[in-house]
PDB file of C-alpha atoms in Angstrom:
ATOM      1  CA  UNK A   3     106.744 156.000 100.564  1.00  0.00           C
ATOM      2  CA  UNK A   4     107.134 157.183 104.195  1.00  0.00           C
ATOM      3  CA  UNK A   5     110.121 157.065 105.708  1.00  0.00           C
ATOM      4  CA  UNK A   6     110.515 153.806 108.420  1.00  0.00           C
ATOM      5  CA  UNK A   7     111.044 156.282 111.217  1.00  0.00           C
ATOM      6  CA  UNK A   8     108.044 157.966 110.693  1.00  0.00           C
ATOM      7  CA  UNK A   9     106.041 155.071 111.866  1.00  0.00           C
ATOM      8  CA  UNK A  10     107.667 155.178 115.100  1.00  0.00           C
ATOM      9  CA  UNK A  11     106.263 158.484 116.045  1.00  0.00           C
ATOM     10  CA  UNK A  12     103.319 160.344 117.850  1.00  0.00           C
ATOM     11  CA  UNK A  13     100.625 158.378 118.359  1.00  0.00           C
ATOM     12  CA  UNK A  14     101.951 155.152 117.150  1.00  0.00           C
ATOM     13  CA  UNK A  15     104.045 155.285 120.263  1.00  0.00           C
ATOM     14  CA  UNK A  16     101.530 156.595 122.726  1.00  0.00           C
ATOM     15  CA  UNK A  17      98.740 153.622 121.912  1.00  0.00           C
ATOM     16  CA  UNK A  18     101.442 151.141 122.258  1.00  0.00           C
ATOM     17  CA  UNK A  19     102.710 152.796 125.417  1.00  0.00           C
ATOM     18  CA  UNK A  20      99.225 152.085 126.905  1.00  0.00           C
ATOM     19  CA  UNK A  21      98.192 148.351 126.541  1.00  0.00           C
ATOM     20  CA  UNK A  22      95.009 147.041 127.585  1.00  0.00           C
ATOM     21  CA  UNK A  23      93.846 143.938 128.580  1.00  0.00           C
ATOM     22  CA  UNK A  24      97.632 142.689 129.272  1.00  0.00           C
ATOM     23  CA  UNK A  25      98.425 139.722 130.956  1.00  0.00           C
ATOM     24  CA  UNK A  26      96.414 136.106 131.175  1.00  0.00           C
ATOM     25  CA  UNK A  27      93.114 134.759 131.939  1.00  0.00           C
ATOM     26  CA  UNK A  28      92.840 131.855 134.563  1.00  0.00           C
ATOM     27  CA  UNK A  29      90.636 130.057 132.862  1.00  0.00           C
ATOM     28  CA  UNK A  30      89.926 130.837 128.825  1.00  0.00           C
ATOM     29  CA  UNK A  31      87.652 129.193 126.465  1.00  0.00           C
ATOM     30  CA  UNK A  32      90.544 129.263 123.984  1.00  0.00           C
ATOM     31  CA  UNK A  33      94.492 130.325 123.983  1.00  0.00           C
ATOM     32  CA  UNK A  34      96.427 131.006 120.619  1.00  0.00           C
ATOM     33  CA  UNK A  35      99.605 132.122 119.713  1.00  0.00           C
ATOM     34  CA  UNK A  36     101.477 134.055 117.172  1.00  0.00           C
ATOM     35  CA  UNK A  37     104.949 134.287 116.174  1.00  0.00           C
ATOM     36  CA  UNK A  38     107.112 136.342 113.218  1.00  0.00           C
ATOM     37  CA  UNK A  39     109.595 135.119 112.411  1.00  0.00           C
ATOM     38  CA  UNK A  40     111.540 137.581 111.177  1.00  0.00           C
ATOM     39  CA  UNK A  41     111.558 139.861 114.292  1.00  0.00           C
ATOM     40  CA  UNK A  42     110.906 137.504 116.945  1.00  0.00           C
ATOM     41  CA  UNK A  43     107.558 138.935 118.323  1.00  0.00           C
ATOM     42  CA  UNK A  44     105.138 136.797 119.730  1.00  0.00           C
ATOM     43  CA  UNK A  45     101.756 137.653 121.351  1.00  0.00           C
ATOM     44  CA  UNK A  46      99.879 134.849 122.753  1.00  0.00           C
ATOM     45  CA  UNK A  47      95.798 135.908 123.925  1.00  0.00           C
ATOM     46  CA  UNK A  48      93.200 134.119 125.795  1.00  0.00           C
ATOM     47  CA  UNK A  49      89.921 134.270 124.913  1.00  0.00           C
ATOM     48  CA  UNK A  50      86.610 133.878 126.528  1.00  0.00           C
ATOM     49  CA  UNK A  51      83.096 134.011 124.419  1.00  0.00           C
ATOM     50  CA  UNK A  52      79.272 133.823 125.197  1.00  0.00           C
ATOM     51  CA  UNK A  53      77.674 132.729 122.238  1.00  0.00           C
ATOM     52  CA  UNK A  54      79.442 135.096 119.341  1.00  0.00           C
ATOM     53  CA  UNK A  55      80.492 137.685 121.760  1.00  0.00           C
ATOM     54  CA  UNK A  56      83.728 137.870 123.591  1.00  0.00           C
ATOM     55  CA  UNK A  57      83.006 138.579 127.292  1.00  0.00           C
ATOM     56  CA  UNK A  58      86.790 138.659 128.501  1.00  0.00           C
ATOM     57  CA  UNK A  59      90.020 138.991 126.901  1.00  0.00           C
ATOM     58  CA  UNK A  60      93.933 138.944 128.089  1.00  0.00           C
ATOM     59  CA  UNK A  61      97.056 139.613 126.243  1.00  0.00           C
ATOM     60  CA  UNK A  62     100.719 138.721 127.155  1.00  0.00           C
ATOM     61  CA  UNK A  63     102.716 140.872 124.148  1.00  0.00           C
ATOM     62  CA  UNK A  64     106.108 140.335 123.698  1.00  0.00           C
ATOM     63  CA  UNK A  65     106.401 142.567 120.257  1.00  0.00           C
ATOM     64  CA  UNK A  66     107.901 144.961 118.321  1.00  0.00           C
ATOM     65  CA  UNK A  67     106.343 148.178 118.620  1.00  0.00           C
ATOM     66  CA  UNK A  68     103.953 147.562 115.280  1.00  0.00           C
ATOM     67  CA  UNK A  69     102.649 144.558 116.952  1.00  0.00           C
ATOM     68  CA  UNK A  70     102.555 146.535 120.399  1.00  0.00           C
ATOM     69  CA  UNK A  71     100.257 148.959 118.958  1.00  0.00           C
ATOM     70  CA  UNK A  72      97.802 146.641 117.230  1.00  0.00           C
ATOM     71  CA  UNK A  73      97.555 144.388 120.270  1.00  0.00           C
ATOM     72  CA  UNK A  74      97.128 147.702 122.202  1.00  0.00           C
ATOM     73  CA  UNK A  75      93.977 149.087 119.823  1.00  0.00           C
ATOM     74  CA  UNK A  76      92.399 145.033 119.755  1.00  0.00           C
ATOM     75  CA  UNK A  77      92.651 145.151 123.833  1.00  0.00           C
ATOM     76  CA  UNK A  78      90.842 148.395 123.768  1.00  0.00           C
ATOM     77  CA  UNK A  79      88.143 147.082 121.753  1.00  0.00           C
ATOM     78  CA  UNK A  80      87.960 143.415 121.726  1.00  0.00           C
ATOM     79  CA  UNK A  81      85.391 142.801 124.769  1.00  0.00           C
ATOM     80  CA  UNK A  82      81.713 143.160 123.176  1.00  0.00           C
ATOM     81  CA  UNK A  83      82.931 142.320 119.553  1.00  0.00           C
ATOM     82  CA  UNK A  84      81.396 139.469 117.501  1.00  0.00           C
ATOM     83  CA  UNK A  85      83.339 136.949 115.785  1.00  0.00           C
ATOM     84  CA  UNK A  86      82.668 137.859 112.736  1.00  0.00           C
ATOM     85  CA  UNK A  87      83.647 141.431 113.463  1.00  0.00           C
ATOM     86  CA  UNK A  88      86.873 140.494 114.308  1.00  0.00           C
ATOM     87  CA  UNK A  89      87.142 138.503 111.562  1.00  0.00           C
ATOM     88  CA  UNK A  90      86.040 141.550 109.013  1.00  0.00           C
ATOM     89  CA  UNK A  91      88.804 143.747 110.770  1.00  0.00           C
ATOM     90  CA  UNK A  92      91.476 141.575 110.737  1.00  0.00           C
ATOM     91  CA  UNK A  93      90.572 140.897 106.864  1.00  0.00           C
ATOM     92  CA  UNK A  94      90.568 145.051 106.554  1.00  0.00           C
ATOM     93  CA  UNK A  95      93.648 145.424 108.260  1.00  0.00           C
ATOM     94  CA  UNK A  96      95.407 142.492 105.514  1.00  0.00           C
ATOM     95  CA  UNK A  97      93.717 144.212 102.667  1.00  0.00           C
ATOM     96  CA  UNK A  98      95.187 147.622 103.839  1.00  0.00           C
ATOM     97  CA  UNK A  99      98.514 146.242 104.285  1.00  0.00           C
ATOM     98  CA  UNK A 100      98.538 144.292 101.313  1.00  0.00           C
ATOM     99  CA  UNK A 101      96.455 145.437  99.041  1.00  0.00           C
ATOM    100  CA  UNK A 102      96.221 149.211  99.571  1.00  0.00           C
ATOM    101  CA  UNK A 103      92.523 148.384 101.275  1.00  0.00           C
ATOM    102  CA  UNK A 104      91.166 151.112 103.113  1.00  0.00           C
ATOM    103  CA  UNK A 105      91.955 151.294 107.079  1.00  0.00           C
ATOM    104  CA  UNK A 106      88.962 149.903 109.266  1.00  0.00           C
ATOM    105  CA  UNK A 107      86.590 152.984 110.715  1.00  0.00           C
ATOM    106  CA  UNK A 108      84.663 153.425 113.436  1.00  0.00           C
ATOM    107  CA  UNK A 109      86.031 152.153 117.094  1.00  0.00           C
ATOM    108  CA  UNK A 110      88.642 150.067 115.717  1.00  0.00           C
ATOM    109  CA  UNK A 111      89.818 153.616 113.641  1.00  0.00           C
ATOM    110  CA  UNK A 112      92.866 153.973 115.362  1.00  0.00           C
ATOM    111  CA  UNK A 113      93.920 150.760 113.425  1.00  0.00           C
ATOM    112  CA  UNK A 114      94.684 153.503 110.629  1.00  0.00           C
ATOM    113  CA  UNK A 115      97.557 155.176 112.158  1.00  0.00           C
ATOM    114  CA  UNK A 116      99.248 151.558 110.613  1.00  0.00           C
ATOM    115  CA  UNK A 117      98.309 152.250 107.079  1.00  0.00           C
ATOM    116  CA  UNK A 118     102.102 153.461 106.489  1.00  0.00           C
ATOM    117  CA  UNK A 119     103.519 150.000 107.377  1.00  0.00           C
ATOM    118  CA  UNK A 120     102.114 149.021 103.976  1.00  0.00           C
ATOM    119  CA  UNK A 121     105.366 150.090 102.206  1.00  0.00           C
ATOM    120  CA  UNK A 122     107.351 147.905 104.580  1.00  0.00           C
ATOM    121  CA  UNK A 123     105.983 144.051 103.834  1.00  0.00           C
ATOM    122  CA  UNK A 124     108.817 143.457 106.172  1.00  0.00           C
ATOM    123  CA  UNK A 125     106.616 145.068 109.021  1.00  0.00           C
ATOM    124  CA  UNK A 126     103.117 143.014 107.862  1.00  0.00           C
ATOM    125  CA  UNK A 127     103.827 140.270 110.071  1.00  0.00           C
ATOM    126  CA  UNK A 128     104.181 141.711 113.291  1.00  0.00           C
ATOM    127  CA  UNK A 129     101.447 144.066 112.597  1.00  0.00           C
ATOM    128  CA  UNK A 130      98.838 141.411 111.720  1.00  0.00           C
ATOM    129  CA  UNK A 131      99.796 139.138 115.054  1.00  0.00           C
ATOM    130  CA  UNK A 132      97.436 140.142 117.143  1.00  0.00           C
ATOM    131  CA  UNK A 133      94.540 139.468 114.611  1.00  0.00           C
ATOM    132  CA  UNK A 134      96.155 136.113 113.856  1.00  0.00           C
ATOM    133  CA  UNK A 135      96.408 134.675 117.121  1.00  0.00           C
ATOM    134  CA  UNK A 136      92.149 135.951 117.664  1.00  0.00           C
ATOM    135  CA  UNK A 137      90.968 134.213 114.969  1.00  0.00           C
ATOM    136  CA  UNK A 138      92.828 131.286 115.791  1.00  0.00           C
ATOM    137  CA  UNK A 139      91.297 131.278 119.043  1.00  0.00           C
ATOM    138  CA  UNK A 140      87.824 132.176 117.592  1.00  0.00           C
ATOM    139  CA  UNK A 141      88.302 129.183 115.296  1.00  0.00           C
ATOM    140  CA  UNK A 142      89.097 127.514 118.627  1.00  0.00           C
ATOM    141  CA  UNK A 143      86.026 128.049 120.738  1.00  0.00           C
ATOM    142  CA  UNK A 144      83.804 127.542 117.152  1.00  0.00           C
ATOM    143  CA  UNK A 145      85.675 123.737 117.022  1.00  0.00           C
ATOM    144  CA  UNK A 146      84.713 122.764 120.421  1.00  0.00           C
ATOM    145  CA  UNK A 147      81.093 124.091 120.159  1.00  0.00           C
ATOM    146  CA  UNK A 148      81.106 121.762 117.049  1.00  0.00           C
ATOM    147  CA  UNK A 149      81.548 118.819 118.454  1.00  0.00           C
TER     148      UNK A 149
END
């Protein structure tokens, strides 16, 4: 088991000191919201999508630094990604947390540095908050296409 301060180190600190995409979109095709509980962070996103692609994205993070980080490595990346690839990483990222899954690869890789938060269910939460409030915005846009 790692030791809690060790997550709060090197580059873990550096992605979250950068963050993409923050702020808000004037006009989204969907807005979502997520909350822990247990720590108070909250990161609400706005979404925009062409067909199955996100063309723009916005984040206003108000988050521990767990949930600072993964917001920072979905702004990074977000823009060009399908639903269902958000979907698949946001599924990896639960099954690494809590299931001892591997860590998603490839452009969304520096999702990894978070594999340690695993021991720390405490931590999951905030971590996954980011991916939450996506697919609830995905699920948004999907709703009103249904119609």
């Amino acid at each position: 088991m790692a030791n809690l301060e060790d997550i709060y180190t090197g580059r873990v600190l550096e992605l979250s000191a950068n963050m993409p995409r923050a702020g808000r979109l004037e006009s989204p095709d969907a807005t979502a919201s997520a909350h822990s509980r247990l720590c108070g962070s909250r990161i609400t996103v706005d979404l925009r999508m062409e067909g199955d692609r996100v063309t723009d994205y916005a984040q206003d993070v108000r988050a521990c630094l767990l949930g600072q980080t993964s917001a920072a490595v979905m702004g990074a990346n977000i823009v060009g990604s399908s639903a269902a690839e958000l979907r698949a990483v946001g599924g990896q990222m639960r099954r690494m947390l809590k299931e001892g899954g591997e860590p998603p690869s490839g452009r969304w890789a520096d999702l990894a540095i978070l594999e340690m938060v695993r021991d720390y269910k405490a931590r999951h939460a905030s971590t996954l908050l980011v991916f939450d409030a996506v697919e609830d915005a995905i699920a948004e846009i999907e709703a009103k296409h249904q119609r």
